[in-house]
Tab-separated table of C-alpha atoms in Angstrom:
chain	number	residue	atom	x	y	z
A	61	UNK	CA	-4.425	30.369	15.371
A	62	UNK	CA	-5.286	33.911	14.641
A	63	UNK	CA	-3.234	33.905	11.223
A	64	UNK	CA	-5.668	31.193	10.073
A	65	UNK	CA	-9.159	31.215	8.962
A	66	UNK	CA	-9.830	27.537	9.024
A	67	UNK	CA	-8.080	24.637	10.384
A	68	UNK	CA	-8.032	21.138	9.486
A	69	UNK	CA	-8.240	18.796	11.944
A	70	UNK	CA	-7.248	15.347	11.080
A	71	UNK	CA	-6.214	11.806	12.808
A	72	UNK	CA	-5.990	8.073	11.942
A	73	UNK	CA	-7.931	5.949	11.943
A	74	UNK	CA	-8.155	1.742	12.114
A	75	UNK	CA	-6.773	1.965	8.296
A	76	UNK	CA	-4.439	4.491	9.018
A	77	UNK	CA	-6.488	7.001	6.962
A	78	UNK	CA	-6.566	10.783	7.539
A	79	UNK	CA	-10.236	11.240	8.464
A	80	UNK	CA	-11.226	14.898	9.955
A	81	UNK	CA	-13.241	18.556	9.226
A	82	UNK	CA	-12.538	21.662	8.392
A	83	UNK	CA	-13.831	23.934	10.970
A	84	UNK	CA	-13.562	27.998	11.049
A	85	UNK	CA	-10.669	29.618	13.399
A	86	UNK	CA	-13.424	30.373	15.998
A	87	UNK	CA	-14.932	27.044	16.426
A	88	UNK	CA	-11.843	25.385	15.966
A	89	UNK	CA	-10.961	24.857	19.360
A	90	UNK	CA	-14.368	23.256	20.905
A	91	UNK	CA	-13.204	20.210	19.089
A	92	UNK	CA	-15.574	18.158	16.552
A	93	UNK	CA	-17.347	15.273	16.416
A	94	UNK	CA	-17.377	12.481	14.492
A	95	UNK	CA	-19.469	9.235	14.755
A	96	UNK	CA	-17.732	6.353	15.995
A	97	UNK	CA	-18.434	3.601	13.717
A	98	UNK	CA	-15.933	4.720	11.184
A	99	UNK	CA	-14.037	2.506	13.135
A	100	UNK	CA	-15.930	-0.366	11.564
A	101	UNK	CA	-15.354	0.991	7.911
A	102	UNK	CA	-14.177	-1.001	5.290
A	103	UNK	CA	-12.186	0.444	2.401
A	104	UNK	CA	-15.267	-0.479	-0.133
A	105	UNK	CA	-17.567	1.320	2.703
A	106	UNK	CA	-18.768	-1.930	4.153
A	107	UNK	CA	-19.501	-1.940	8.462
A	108	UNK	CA	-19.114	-5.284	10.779
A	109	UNK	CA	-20.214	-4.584	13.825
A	110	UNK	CA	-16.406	-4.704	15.210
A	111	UNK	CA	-15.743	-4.278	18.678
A	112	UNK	CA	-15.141	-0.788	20.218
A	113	UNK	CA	-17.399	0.832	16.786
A	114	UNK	CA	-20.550	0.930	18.197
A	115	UNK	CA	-22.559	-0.155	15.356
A	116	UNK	CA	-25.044	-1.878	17.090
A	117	UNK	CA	-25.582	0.542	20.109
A	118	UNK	CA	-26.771	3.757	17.991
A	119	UNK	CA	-23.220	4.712	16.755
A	120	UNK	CA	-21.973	7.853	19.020
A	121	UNK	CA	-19.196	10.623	18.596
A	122	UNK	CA	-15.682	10.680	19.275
A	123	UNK	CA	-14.366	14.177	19.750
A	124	UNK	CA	-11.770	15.394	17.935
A	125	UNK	CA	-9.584	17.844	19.932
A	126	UNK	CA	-6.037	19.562	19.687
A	127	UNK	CA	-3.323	21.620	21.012
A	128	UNK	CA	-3.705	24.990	19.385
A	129	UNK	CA	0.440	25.357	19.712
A	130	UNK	CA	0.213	22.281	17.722
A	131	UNK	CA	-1.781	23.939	14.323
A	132	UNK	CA	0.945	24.447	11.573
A	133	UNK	CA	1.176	25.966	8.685
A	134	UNK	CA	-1.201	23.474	5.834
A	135	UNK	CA	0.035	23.201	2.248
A	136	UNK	CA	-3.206	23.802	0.840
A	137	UNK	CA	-3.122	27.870	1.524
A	138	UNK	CA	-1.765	30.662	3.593
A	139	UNK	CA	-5.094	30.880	5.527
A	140	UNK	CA	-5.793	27.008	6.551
A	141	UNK	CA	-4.206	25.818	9.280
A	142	UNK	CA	-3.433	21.925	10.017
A	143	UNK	CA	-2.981	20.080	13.003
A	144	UNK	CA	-3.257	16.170	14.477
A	145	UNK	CA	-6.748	15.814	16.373
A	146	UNK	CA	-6.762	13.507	19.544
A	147	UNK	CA	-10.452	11.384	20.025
A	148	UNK	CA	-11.909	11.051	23.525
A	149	UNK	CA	-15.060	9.162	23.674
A	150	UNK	CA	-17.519	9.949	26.568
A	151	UNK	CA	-14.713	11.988	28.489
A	152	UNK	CA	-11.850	9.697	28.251
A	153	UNK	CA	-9.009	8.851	25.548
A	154	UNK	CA	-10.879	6.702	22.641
A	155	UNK	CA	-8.640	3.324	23.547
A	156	UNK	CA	-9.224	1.813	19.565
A	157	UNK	CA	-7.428	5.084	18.472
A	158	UNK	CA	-4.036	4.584	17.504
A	159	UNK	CA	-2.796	7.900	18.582
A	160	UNK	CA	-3.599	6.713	22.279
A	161	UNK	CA	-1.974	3.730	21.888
A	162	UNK	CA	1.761	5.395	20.966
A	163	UNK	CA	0.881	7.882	23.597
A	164	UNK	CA	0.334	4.762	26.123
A	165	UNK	CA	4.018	2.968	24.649
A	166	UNK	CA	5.261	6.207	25.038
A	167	UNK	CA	4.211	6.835	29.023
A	168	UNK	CA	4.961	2.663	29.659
A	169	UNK	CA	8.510	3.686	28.473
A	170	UNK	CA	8.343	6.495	30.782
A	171	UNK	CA	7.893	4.476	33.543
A	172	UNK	CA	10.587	2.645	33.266
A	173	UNK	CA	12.840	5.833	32.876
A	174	UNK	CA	13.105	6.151	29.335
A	175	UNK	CA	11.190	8.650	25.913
A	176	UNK	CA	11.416	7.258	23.108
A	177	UNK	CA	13.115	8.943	19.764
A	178	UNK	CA	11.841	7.940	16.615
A	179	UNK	CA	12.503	8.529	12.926
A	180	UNK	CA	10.633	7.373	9.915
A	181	UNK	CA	11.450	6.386	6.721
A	182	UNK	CA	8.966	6.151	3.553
A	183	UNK	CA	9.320	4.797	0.084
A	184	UNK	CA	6.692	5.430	-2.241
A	185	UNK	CA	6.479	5.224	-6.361
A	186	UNK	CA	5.057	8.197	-8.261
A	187	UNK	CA	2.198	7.201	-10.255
A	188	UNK	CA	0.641	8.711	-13.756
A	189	UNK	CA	-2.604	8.430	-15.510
A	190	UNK	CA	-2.520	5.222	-17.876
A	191	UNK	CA	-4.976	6.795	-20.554
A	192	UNK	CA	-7.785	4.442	-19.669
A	193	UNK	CA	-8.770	5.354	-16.117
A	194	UNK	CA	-5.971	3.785	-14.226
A	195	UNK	CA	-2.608	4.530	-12.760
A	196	UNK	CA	0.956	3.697	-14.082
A	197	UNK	CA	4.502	3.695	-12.678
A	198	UNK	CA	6.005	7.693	-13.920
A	199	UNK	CA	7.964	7.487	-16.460
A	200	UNK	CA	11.555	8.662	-15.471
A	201	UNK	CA	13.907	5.590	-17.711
A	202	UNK	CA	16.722	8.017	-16.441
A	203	UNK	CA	16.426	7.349	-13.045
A	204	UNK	CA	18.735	5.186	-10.859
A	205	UNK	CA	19.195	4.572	-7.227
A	206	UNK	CA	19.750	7.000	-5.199
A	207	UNK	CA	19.618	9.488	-8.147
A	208	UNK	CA	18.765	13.256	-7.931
A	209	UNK	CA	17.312	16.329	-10.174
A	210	UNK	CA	15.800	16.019	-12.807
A	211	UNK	CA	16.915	12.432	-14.226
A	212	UNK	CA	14.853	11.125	-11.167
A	213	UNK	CA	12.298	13.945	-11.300
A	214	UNK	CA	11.664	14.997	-14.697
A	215	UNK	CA	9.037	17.591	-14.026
A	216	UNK	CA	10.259	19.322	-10.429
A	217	UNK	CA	7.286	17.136	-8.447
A	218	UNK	CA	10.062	16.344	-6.093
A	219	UNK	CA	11.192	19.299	-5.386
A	220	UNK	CA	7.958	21.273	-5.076
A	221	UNK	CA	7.228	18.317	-2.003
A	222	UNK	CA	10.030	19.132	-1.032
A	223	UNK	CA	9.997	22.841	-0.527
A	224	UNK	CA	6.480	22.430	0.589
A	225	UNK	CA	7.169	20.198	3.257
A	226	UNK	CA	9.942	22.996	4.352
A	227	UNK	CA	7.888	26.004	3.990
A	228	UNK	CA	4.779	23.999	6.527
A	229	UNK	CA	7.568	23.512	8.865
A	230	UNK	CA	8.188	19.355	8.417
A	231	UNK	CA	11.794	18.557	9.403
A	232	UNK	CA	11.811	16.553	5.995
A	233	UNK	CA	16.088	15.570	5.875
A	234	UNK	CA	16.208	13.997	2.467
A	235	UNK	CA	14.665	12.547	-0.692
A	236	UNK	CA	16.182	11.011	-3.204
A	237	UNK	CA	15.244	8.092	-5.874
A	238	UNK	CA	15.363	4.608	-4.684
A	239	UNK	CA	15.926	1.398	-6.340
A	240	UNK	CA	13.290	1.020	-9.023
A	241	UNK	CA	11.870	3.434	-11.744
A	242	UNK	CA	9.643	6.000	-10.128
A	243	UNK	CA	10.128	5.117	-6.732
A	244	UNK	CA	11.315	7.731	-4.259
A	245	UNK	CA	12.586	7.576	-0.721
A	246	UNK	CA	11.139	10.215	1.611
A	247	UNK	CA	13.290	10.536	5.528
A	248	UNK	CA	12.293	12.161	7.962
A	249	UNK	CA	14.271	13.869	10.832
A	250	UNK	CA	14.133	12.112	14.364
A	251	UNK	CA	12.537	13.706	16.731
A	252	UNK	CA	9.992	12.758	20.461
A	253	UNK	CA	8.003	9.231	19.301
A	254	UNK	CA	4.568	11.263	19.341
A	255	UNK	CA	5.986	14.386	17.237
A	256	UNK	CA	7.522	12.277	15.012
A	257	UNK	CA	4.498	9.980	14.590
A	258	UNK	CA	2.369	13.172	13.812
A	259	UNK	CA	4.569	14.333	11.471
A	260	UNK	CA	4.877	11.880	9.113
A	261	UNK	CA	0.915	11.228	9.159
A	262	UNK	CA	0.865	14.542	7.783
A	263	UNK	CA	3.639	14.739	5.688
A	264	UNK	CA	2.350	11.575	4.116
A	265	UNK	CA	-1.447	13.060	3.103
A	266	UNK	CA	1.330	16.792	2.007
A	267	UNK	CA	3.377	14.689	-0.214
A	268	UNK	CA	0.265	12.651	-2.018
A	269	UNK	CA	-1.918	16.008	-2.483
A	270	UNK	CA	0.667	17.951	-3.974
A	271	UNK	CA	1.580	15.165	-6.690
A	272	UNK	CA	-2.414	15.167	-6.907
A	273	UNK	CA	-1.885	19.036	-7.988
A	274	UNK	CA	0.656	17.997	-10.740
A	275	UNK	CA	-2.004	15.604	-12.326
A	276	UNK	CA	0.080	12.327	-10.838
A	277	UNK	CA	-0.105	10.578	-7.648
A	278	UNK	CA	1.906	9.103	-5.053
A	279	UNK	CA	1.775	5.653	-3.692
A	280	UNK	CA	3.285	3.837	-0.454
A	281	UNK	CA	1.199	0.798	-0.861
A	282	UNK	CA	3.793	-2.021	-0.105
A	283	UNK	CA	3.570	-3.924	-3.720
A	284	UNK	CA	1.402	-2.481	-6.428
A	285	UNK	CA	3.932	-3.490	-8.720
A	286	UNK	CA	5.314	-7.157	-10.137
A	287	UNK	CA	8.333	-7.687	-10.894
A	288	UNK	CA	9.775	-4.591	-9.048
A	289	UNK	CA	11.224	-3.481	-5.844
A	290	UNK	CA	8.620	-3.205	-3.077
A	291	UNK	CA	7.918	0.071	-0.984
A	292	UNK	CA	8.381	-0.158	2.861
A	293	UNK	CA	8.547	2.300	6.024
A	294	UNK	CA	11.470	2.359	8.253
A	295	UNK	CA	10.748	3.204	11.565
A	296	UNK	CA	14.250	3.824	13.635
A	297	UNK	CA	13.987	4.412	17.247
A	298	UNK	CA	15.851	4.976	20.576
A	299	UNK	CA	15.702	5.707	23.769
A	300	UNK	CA	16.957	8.327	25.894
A	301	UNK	CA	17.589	8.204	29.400
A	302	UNK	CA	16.922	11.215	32.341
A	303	UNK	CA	20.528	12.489	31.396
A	304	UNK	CA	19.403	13.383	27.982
A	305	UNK	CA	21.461	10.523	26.455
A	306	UNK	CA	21.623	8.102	24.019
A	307	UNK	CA	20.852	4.277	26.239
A	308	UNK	CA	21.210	1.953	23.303
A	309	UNK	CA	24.801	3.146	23.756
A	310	UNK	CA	27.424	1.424	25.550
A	311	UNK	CA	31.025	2.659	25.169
A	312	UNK	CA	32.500	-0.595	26.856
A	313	UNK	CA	30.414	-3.074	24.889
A	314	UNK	CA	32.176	-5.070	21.870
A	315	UNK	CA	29.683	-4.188	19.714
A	316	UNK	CA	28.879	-0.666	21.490
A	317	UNK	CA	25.305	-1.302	22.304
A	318	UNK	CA	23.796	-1.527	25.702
A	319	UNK	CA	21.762	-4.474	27.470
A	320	UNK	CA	18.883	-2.184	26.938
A	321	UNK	CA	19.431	-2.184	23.052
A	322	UNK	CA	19.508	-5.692	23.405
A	323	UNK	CA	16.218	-6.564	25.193
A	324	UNK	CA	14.854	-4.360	22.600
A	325	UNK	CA	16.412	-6.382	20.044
A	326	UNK	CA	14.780	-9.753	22.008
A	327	UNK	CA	11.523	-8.336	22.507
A	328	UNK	CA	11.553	-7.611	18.646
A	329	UNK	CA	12.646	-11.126	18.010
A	330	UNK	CA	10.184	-12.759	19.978
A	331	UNK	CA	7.478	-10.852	18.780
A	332	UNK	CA	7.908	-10.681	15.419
A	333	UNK	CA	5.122	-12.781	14.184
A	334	UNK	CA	2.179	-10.904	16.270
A	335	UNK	CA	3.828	-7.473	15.068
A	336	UNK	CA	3.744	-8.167	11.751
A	337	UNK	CA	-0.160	-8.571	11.323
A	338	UNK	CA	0.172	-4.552	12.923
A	339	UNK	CA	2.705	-3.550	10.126
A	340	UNK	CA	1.783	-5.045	7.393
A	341	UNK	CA	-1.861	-4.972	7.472
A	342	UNK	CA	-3.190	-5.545	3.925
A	343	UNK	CA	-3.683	-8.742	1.651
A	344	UNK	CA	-1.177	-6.529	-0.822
A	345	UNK	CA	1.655	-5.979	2.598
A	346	UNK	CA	2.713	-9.930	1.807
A	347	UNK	CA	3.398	-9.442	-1.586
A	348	UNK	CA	6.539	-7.495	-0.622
A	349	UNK	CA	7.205	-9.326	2.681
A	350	UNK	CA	8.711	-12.327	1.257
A	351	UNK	CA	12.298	-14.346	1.795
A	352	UNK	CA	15.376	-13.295	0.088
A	353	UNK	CA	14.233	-9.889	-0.400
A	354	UNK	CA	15.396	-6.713	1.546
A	355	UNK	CA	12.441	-6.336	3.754
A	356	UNK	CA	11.672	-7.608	7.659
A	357	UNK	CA	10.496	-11.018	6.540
A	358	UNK	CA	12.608	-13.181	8.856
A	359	UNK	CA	12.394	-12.936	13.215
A	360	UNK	CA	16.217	-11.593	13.130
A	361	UNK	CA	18.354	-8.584	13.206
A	362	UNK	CA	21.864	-7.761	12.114
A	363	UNK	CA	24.441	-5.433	12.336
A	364	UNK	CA	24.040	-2.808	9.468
A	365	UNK	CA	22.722	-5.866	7.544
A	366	UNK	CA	19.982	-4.606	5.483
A	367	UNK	CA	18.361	-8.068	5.287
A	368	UNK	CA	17.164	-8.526	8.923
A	369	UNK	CA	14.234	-7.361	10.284
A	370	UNK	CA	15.821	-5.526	12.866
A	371	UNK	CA	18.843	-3.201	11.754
A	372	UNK	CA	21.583	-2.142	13.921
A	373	UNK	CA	23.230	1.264	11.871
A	374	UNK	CA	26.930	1.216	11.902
A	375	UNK	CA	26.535	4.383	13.877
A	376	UNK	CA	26.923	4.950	17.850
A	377	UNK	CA	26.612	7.317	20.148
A	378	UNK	CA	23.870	9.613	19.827
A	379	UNK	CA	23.053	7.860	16.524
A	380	UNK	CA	23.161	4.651	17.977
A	381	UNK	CA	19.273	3.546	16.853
A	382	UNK	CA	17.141	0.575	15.973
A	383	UNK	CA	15.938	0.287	12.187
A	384	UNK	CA	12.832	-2.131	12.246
A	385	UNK	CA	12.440	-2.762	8.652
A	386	UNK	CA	8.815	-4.862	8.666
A	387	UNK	CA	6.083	-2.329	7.898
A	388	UNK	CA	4.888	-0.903	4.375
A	389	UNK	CA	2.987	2.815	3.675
A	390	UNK	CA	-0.175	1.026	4.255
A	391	UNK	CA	0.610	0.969	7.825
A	392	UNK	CA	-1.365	3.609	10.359
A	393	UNK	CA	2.098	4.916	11.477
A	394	UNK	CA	0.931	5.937	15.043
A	395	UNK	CA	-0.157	1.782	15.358
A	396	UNK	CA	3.356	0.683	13.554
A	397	UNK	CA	5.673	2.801	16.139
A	398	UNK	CA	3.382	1.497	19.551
A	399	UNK	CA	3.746	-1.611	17.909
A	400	UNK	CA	7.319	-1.713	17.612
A	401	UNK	CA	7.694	0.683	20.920
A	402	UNK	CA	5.685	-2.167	23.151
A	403	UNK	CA	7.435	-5.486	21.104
A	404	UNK	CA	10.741	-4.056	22.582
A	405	UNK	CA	10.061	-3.211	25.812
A	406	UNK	CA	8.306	-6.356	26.207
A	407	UNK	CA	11.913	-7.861	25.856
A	408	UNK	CA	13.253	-5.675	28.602
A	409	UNK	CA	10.677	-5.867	31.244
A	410	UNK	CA	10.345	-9.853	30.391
A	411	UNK	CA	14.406	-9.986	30.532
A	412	UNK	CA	14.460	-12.236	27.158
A	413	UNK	CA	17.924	-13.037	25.571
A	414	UNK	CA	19.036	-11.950	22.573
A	415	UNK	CA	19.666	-14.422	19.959
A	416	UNK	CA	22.831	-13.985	17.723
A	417	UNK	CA	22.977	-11.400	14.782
A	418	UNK	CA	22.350	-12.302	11.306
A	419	UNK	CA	25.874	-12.485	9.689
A	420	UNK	CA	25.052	-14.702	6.609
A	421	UNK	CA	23.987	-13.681	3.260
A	422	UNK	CA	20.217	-13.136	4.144
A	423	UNK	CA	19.054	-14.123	0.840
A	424	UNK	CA	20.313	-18.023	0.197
A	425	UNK	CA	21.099	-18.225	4.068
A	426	UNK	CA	19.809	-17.045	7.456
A	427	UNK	CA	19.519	-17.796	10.882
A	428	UNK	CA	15.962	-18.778	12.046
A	429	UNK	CA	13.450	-20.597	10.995
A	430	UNK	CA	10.533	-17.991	12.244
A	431	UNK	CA	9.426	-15.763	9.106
A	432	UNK	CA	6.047	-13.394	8.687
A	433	UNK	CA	2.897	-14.772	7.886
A	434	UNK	CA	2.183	-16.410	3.898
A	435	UNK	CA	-0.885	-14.017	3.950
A	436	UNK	CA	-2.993	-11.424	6.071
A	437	UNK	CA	-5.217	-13.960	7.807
A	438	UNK	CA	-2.682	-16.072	9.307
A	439	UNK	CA	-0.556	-13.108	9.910
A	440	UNK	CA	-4.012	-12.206	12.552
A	441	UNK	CA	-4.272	-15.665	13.597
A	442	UNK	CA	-0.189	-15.013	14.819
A	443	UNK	CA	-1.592	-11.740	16.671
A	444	UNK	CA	-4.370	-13.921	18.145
A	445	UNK	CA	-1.600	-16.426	19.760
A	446	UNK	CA	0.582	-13.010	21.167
A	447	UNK	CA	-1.756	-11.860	23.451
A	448	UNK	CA	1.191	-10.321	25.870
A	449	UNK	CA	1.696	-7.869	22.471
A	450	UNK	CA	-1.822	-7.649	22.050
A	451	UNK	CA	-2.472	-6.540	26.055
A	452	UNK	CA	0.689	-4.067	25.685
A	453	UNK	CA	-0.595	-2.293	22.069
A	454	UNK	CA	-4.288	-2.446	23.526
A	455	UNK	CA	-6.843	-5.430	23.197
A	456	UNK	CA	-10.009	-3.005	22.243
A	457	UNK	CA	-7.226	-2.033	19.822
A	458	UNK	CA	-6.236	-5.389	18.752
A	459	UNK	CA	-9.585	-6.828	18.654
A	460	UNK	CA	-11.220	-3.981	16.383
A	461	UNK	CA	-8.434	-4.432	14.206
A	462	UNK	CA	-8.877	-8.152	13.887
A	463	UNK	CA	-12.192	-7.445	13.409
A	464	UNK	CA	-12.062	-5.124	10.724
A	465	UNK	CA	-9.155	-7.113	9.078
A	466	UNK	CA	-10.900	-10.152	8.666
A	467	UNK	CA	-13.762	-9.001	6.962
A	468	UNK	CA	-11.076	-7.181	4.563
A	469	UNK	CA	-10.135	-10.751	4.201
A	470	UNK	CA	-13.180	-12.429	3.417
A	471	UNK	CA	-13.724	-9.574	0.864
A	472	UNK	CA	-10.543	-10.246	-0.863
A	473	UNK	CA	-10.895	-14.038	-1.097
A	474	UNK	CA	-15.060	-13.727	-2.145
A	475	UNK	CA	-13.876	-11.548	-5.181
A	476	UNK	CA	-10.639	-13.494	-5.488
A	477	UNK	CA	-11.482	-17.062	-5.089
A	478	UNK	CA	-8.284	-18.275	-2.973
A	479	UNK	CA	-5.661	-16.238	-1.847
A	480	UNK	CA	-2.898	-15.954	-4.824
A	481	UNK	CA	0.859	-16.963	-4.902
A	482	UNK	CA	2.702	-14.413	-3.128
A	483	UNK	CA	4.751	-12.876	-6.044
A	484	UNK	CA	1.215	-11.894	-7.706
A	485	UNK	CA	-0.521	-8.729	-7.387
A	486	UNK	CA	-4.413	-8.810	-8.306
A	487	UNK	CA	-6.810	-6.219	-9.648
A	488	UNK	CA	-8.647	-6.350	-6.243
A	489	UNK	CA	-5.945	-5.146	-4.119
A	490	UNK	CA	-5.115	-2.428	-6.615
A	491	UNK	CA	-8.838	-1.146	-6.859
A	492	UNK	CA	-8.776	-2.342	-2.826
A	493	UNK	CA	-5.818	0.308	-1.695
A	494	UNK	CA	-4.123	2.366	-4.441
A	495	UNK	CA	-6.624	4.898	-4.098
A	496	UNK	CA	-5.880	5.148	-0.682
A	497	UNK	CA	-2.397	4.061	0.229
């Protein structure tokens, strides 16, 4: 840490923002604190008094520590260094932080012989000052799916993220435009379920302060946009046995994946519902999760079939991976990949059966009946009635998140009136998340 003069220490919270401090080089590594009860934070700045926040018992500190082999290279300037903080409160792990929950999946896998590998995928539009206060959707009317240079990125923003990214060291392995006007897709290179969590929390706040530098801004918020393609994260994972290889693999299966691929595939299934309220966890997230679009809407998966929830890539071997396709940017990625981690072991330690892969259209046909939630509040009323998921993520977890979540609700439908038809997207969730998301 020498090479730095200050670091900045940040970690996720129960909204999945980056909250932290700056601290000099030589106080860096005592750690920080910071008062608990921003775990009871609403976006507008309102507190509830939600469970494991402390608001009512004379709101403490978490500590923030790190790994100093951890602090990398920040894209702010050659002296700041950055790094992911892990929270203890009174000596032990924080268990409402959503670092500590992956890091629990991660061990539970462990246990049963197994580390999970995990790659994430983003999709985010590029926004631009409307000329009365607001954002806008970039103007790029050259750019097409899966376009490059400079029909897709008039002004070099992409490129400067991307070169950023590179020179701080993210294993960023391609951008490139993605179905709509403005809208980018951002992958990132698979790597240990932690690391990879970590990185993409940062690379997220990297890629949205350095469009913030060229005067426009960046937005993963699932819809903010009618009429247009929705923006969600893709988190693939896999698991790799004590040999160092691949065990969703299976060589002497039909469709080459093992049993364990498919108890992860069950677990998913079955748990659909209560994991959806985890990954989608805004009023805005069921705008975009909806039925005939291609998003994790239905309780399904498919081979390579990009309408399932649950996508099983063409490729095997060491590629062989799961693709769960529910979450949006608004998700606190560490929460989304225990979530998704504990749904699928729950399938393999509670030997469930697969069901069938999708092989219909996905739009005019499908096979189940199960979908996600209409809305944010009964999406938390279907985490309520999973309380195996909830127990395996973390109940203090689960219950500040409820918590929080349904006051977010009762915000939205005080300002709103009654929750909207699900192709709508209202002022309040714009002034609500864009800012942030």
């Amino acid at each position: 840490m020498s090479d730095y003069d200050r670091i900045r220490v940040l970690w996720p919270d129960h909204l999945g923002l980056a909250r932290g401090k700056y601290l000099p080089v030589h106080l860096a590594e005592q750690g920080t604190g910071h008062c608990i009860t921003t775990f009871a934070l609403g976006y507008d700045r309102s507190l509830i008094p939600a469970p494991g926040a402390y608001l009512l018992e004379g709101l403490p500190d978490v500590v923030a520590s790190f790994n100093p082999d951890e602090v990398r290279p920040s894209w702010e300037d050659d002296a700041t260094g950055v790094v992911v903080g892990h929270l203890d409160f009174r000596g032990k792990p924080y268990t409402v932080s959503a670092r500590h929950a992956l890091q629990q999946a991660i061990a539970a896998w462990g246990e049963l012989g197994y580390s999970p590998k995990v790659g994430i995928e983003f999709e985010a539009y590029v926004l631009q000052p409307d000329g009365e206060g607001g954002w806008e959707r970039w103007d790029t009317p050259r750019s097409f799916v899966y376009g490059t240079g400079r029909s897709a990125d008039p002004t070099g923003l992409i490129d400067d993220i991307t070169r950023t990214a590179w020179r701080c060291g993210f294993p960023l392995e391609s951008i490139n435009a993605e179905y709509d006007e403005s809208q980018f897709e951002l992958t990132l290179e698979y790597d240990d379920a932690l690391k990879a969590a970590d990185e993409a929390f940062l690379f997220r706040v990297l890629a949205r302060e350095v469009a913030l530098s060229h005067g426009l801004d960046l937005t993963f918020l699932g819809k903010p946009f009618v009429g247009v393609a929705g923006s969600g994260v893709h988190v693939n994972f896999s698991l790799v046995d004590a040999d160092g290889q691949n065990a969703f693999n299976d060589t002497t299966a039909d469709d080459g994946l093992s049993a364990l691929a498919k108890g992860c595939l069950a677990g998913l299934v079955a748990h659909h519902q209560g994991l959806v309220a985890l990954c989608a966890p805004t009023v805005n997230a069921y705008r975009r999760l909806q039925p005939a679009e291609l998003n994790g809407y239905w309780a399904n998966w498919g081979h390579d079939h990009r309408c399932a929830a649950n996508r099983m890539p063409e490729a095997r071997g060491a590629a062989t991976r799961i693709e769960n396709r529910v979450g949006d940017g608004a998700v606190n990625i560490h929460l989304g990949v225990a979530t998704i981690l504990q749904a699928a072991r729950l399938g393999v330690v509670n030997e469930l059966e697969c069901p069938d892969p999708l092989t219909a259209d996905g739009f005019e046909e499908v096979n189940t009946d199960v979908g996600a939630a209409p809305s944010l509040a009964a999406a938390l009323v279907h985490l309520m009635a999973d309380p195996l998921l909830m127990a395996a993520v973390g109940d203090e977890l689960c219950q500040n998140f409820i918590a929080n979540k349904q006051a977010e609700w009762e915000r939205y439908i005080a300002a709103v009136g009654e929750d909207v038809p699900g192709g709508e997207v209202t002022q309040w969730e714009l002034d609500e998340y864009l800012m942030y998301h």
